[in-house]
Amino acid sequence: DGGITQSPKYLFRKEGQNVTLSCEQNLNHDAMYWYRQDPGQGLRLIYYSQIVNDFQKGDIAEGYSVSREKKESFPLTVTSAQKNPTAFYLCASRQLEEGYTFGSGTRLTVV
Amino acid sequence: QKEVEQNSGPLSVPEGAIASLNCTYSDRGSQSFFWYRQYSGKSPELIMFIYSNGDKEDGRFTAQLNKASQYVSLLIRDSQPSDSATYLCAVMEYGNKLVFGAGTILRVKS
């Protein structure tokens, strides 16, 4: 089955700790995206990548970092600089004129 | 920052009725528009997309686009309790980035 796999489903971060969220797709899509969703709010774009080895900041990139070394993978690191990281994180991919396909999400909580 | 506006709801409709969900957008140059459904605790799933002015139908769903008024709507006919979810409107921005509205909560009462 083709799709996007995000892991872990739930993640707990201690204060001052960096954590990495995984996103893998086997859809052969060129573009990949990371969004953050807070309760009662829409999705906000963190980072996106149109091709391998290239990525751009979205609207709320501060405190986050990404890499795109392989077409299939687009991991997101939430750094200690992100002061309010508790949220639902969604990875998506896209091909040509189609809409996005989303992974199942990672719910990050600061403890 | 381009904006996409939706009424947060909740919109309550009886089972079997037509649910009408609305969305306005600020970027007059936008060309592609999407509707996603999101169940509580789950990720969004694509329902429909529309590029041209007018109506586009897919089963019980109809998307309507009016670029002059910068307005997109989604009609759900014969609403079912399983349609109860949050509906997200999204607009494709320059650079192939989707900008999402905050969503409208739909509740279908049986």
Coordinates of C-alpha atoms in Angstrom, one line a residue:
Chain A
D1 CA 0.0 0.0 0.0
G2 CA 1.3 3.4 -0.9
G3 CA 1.1 6.1 1.8
I4 CA 2.8 8.3 4.3
T5 CA 4.0 6.8 7.6
Q6 CA 4.6 9.1 10.6
S7 CA 6.3 7.9 13.8
P8 CA 5.9 7.8 16.6
K9 CA 2.2 8.4 17.1
Y10 CA 2.7 9.9 20.5
L11 CA 5.9 11.6 21.7
F12 CA 6.8 13.2 25.1
R13 CA 9.5 15.8 25.3
K14 CA 11.2 17.1 28.4
E15 CA 12.1 20.8 28.7
G16 CA 15.3 21.6 26.8
Q17 CA 15.3 18.4 24.8
N18 CA 15.4 18.0 21.0
V19 CA 13.2 15.4 19.5
T20 CA 12.8 14.2 15.9
L21 CA 9.6 13.2 14.2
S22 CA 9.8 10.8 11.3
C23 CA 8.0 11.0 8.0
E24 CA 8.4 8.4 5.3
Q25 CA 6.4 8.1 2.0
N26 CA 6.4 5.5 -0.7
L27 CA 4.2 7.5 -3.1
N28 CA 7.1 8.7 -5.2
H29 CA 5.9 12.3 -4.5
D30 CA 8.4 15.1 -5.0
A31 CA 7.1 17.6 -2.5
M32 CA 6.8 17.1 1.2
Y33 CA 5.4 19.3 3.9
W34 CA 5.3 19.7 7.7
Y35 CA 2.3 21.3 9.4
R36 CA 1.4 22.0 13.0
Q37 CA -2.1 22.0 14.3
D38 CA -3.2 23.4 17.7
P39 CA -6.6 22.7 19.2
G40 CA -9.4 24.6 17.4
Q41 CA -7.0 26.0 14.8
G42 CA -6.1 25.3 11.3
L43 CA -2.9 23.8 10.0
R44 CA 0.2 26.1 9.9
L45 CA 3.1 25.4 7.6
I46 CA 6.5 24.8 9.3
Y47 CA 8.8 23.7 6.5
Y48 CA 8.4 22.3 3.0
S49 CA 10.6 20.6 0.4
Q50 CA 9.9 20.5 -3.3
I51 CA 12.9 18.3 -4.2
V52 CA 15.6 16.3 -2.6
N53 CA 18.4 18.3 -0.8
D54 CA 16.3 21.5 -0.9
F55 CA 13.8 22.9 1.6
Q56 CA 12.2 26.2 2.6
K57 CA 10.8 27.8 5.7
G58 CA 7.1 28.0 6.1
D59 CA 5.2 30.5 8.3
I60 CA 6.3 29.2 11.7
A61 CA 9.8 27.7 11.2
E62 CA 11.5 29.1 14.3
G63 CA 12.5 26.4 16.7
Y64 CA 12.3 23.6 14.0
S65 CA 14.7 22.1 11.6
V66 CA 14.4 19.6 8.7
S67 CA 16.5 17.6 6.2
R68 CA 15.7 16.1 2.9
E69 CA 18.5 13.7 2.0
K70 CA 16.2 11.1 0.4
K71 CA 13.0 11.6 -1.7
E72 CA 11.2 9.2 0.6
S73 CA 12.1 10.9 3.9
F74 CA 11.5 14.3 5.5
P75 CA 12.2 14.2 9.3
L76 CA 11.4 17.2 11.5
T77 CA 13.4 18.1 14.6
V78 CA 11.7 20.1 17.3
T79 CA 14.5 21.9 19.1
S80 CA 14.7 23.4 22.6
A81 CA 14.3 26.8 21.0
Q82 CA 10.7 26.0 20.3
K83 CA 9.0 27.3 23.4
N84 CA 5.5 25.9 22.9
P85 CA 5.9 22.6 21.0
T86 CA 2.8 20.8 22.3
A87 CA 0.7 20.2 19.2
F88 CA -0.4 17.7 16.6
Y89 CA 2.2 17.5 13.8
L90 CA 1.2 16.4 10.3
C91 CA 3.4 15.4 7.4
A92 CA 2.1 15.6 3.9
S93 CA 3.3 14.9 0.4
R94 CA 2.1 16.1 -3.0
Q95 CA 2.5 15.3 -6.7
L96 CA 1.7 17.7 -9.5
E97 CA -1.8 19.2 -9.4
E98 CA -3.2 16.9 -6.7
G99 CA -4.0 17.9 -3.2
Y100 CA -1.9 16.8 -0.3
T101 CA -1.9 13.3 1.2
F102 CA -1.4 13.4 4.9
G103 CA 0.2 10.9 7.3
S104 CA -1.6 9.9 10.5
G105 CA 0.2 12.5 12.6
T106 CA 2.4 12.7 15.7
R107 CA 1.0 14.1 18.9
L108 CA 3.8 15.9 20.8
T109 CA 3.5 16.8 24.5
V110 CA 5.9 18.6 26.7
V111 CA 6.3 17.0 30.2
Chain B
Q1 CA 0.1 36.1 4.8
K2 CA -2.8 35.0 2.7
E3 CA -5.9 34.2 4.7
V4 CA -8.6 31.6 4.4
E5 CA -11.7 32.3 6.6
Q6 CA -14.3 29.8 7.7
N7 CA -17.1 30.0 10.3
S8 CA -16.0 27.8 13.2
G9 CA -19.5 26.5 13.9
P10 CA -20.7 24.1 15.0
L11 CA -23.1 23.8 12.2
S12 CA -25.9 21.4 13.2
V13 CA -28.1 19.8 10.7
P14 CA -30.6 16.9 10.9
E15 CA -29.9 13.6 9.3
G16 CA -30.9 13.7 5.6
A17 CA -30.6 17.4 5.3
I18 CA -28.2 19.4 3.1
A19 CA -25.2 20.8 5.0
S20 CA -23.6 24.0 3.5
L21 CA -20.1 24.9 4.4
N22 CA -18.5 28.2 3.3
C23 CA -15.1 29.6 2.9
T24 CA -13.6 32.9 1.7
Y25 CA -10.0 33.6 0.7
S26 CA -8.0 36.8 0.4
D27 CA -5.6 36.0 -2.5
R28 CA -7.4 36.9 -5.7
G29 CA -4.7 35.1 -7.7
S30 CA -5.4 31.7 -6.1
Q31 CA -6.3 29.0 -8.6
S32 CA -6.8 25.7 -6.7
F33 CA -9.1 25.0 -3.8
F34 CA -9.5 22.0 -1.6
W35 CA -11.9 20.6 1.0
Y36 CA -10.6 18.2 3.6
R37 CA -12.5 16.3 6.3
Q38 CA -10.9 15.7 9.7
Y39 CA -12.3 13.5 12.3
S40 CA -11.4 14.2 15.9
G41 CA -7.8 13.1 16.6
K42 CA -7.2 12.0 13.0
S43 CA -5.4 13.5 10.1
P44 CA -7.2 15.4 7.3
E45 CA -8.5 13.5 4.3
L46 CA -9.1 15.0 0.9
I47 CA -12.8 15.2 -0.1
M48 CA -12.7 17.4 -3.2
F49 CA -10.7 19.9 -5.2
I50 CA -12.0 22.5 -7.6
Y51 CA -10.1 24.8 -10.1
S52 CA -12.8 26.3 -12.3
N53 CA -15.7 28.6 -11.5
G54 CA -19.0 26.8 -11.0
D55 CA -20.0 23.5 -9.5
K56 CA -18.2 20.2 -9.2
E57 CA -20.1 17.1 -8.0
D58 CA -18.8 13.9 -6.5
G59 CA -21.5 11.6 -5.0
R60 CA -23.2 13.4 -2.2
F61 CA -20.6 16.3 -2.3
T62 CA -20.7 19.4 -4.4
A63 CA -18.0 22.0 -4.4
Q64 CA -18.9 25.5 -5.6
L65 CA -16.3 28.2 -6.6
N66 CA -16.9 31.9 -7.3
K67 CA -13.5 33.5 -8.0
A68 CA -15.0 37.0 -8.5
S69 CA -16.4 36.8 -5.0
Q70 CA -13.4 34.8 -3.6
Y71 CA -15.8 32.3 -2.2
V72 CA -15.8 28.5 -2.1
S73 CA -18.5 26.3 -0.6
L74 CA -19.1 22.6 0.0
L75 CA -22.6 21.1 0.0
I76 CA -23.2 17.7 1.5
R77 CA -26.5 16.2 0.5
D78 CA -28.4 13.6 2.5
S79 CA -26.2 14.3 5.5
Q80 CA -25.3 11.3 7.7
P81 CA -24.1 11.1 11.3
S82 CA -20.8 9.7 9.9
D83 CA -20.4 13.1 8.2
S84 CA -19.9 14.7 11.6
A85 CA -16.4 16.1 11.5
T86 CA -14.4 19.3 11.0
Y87 CA -14.2 20.5 7.4
L88 CA -11.1 22.3 6.4
C89 CA -11.0 24.6 3.4
A90 CA -7.6 25.1 1.8
V91 CA -6.2 27.3 -0.9
M92 CA -3.1 26.7 -3.0
E93 CA -0.7 29.6 -2.7
Y94 CA 2.1 30.6 -5.0
G95 CA 4.9 28.0 -4.4
N96 CA 2.4 25.1 -4.2
K97 CA 1.8 25.6 -0.5
L98 CA -1.7 25.0 0.9
V99 CA -3.1 27.6 3.3
F100 CA -5.8 26.2 5.5
G101 CA -8.8 27.8 7.2
A102 CA -9.4 26.9 10.9
G103 CA -12.2 24.6 9.9
T104 CA -16.0 24.3 10.4
I105 CA -17.4 21.7 12.9
L106 CA -20.3 19.9 11.4
R107 CA -22.7 17.9 13.6
V108 CA -25.4 15.7 11.9
K109 CA -28.1 14.8 14.3
S110 CA -29.9 11.5 13.9

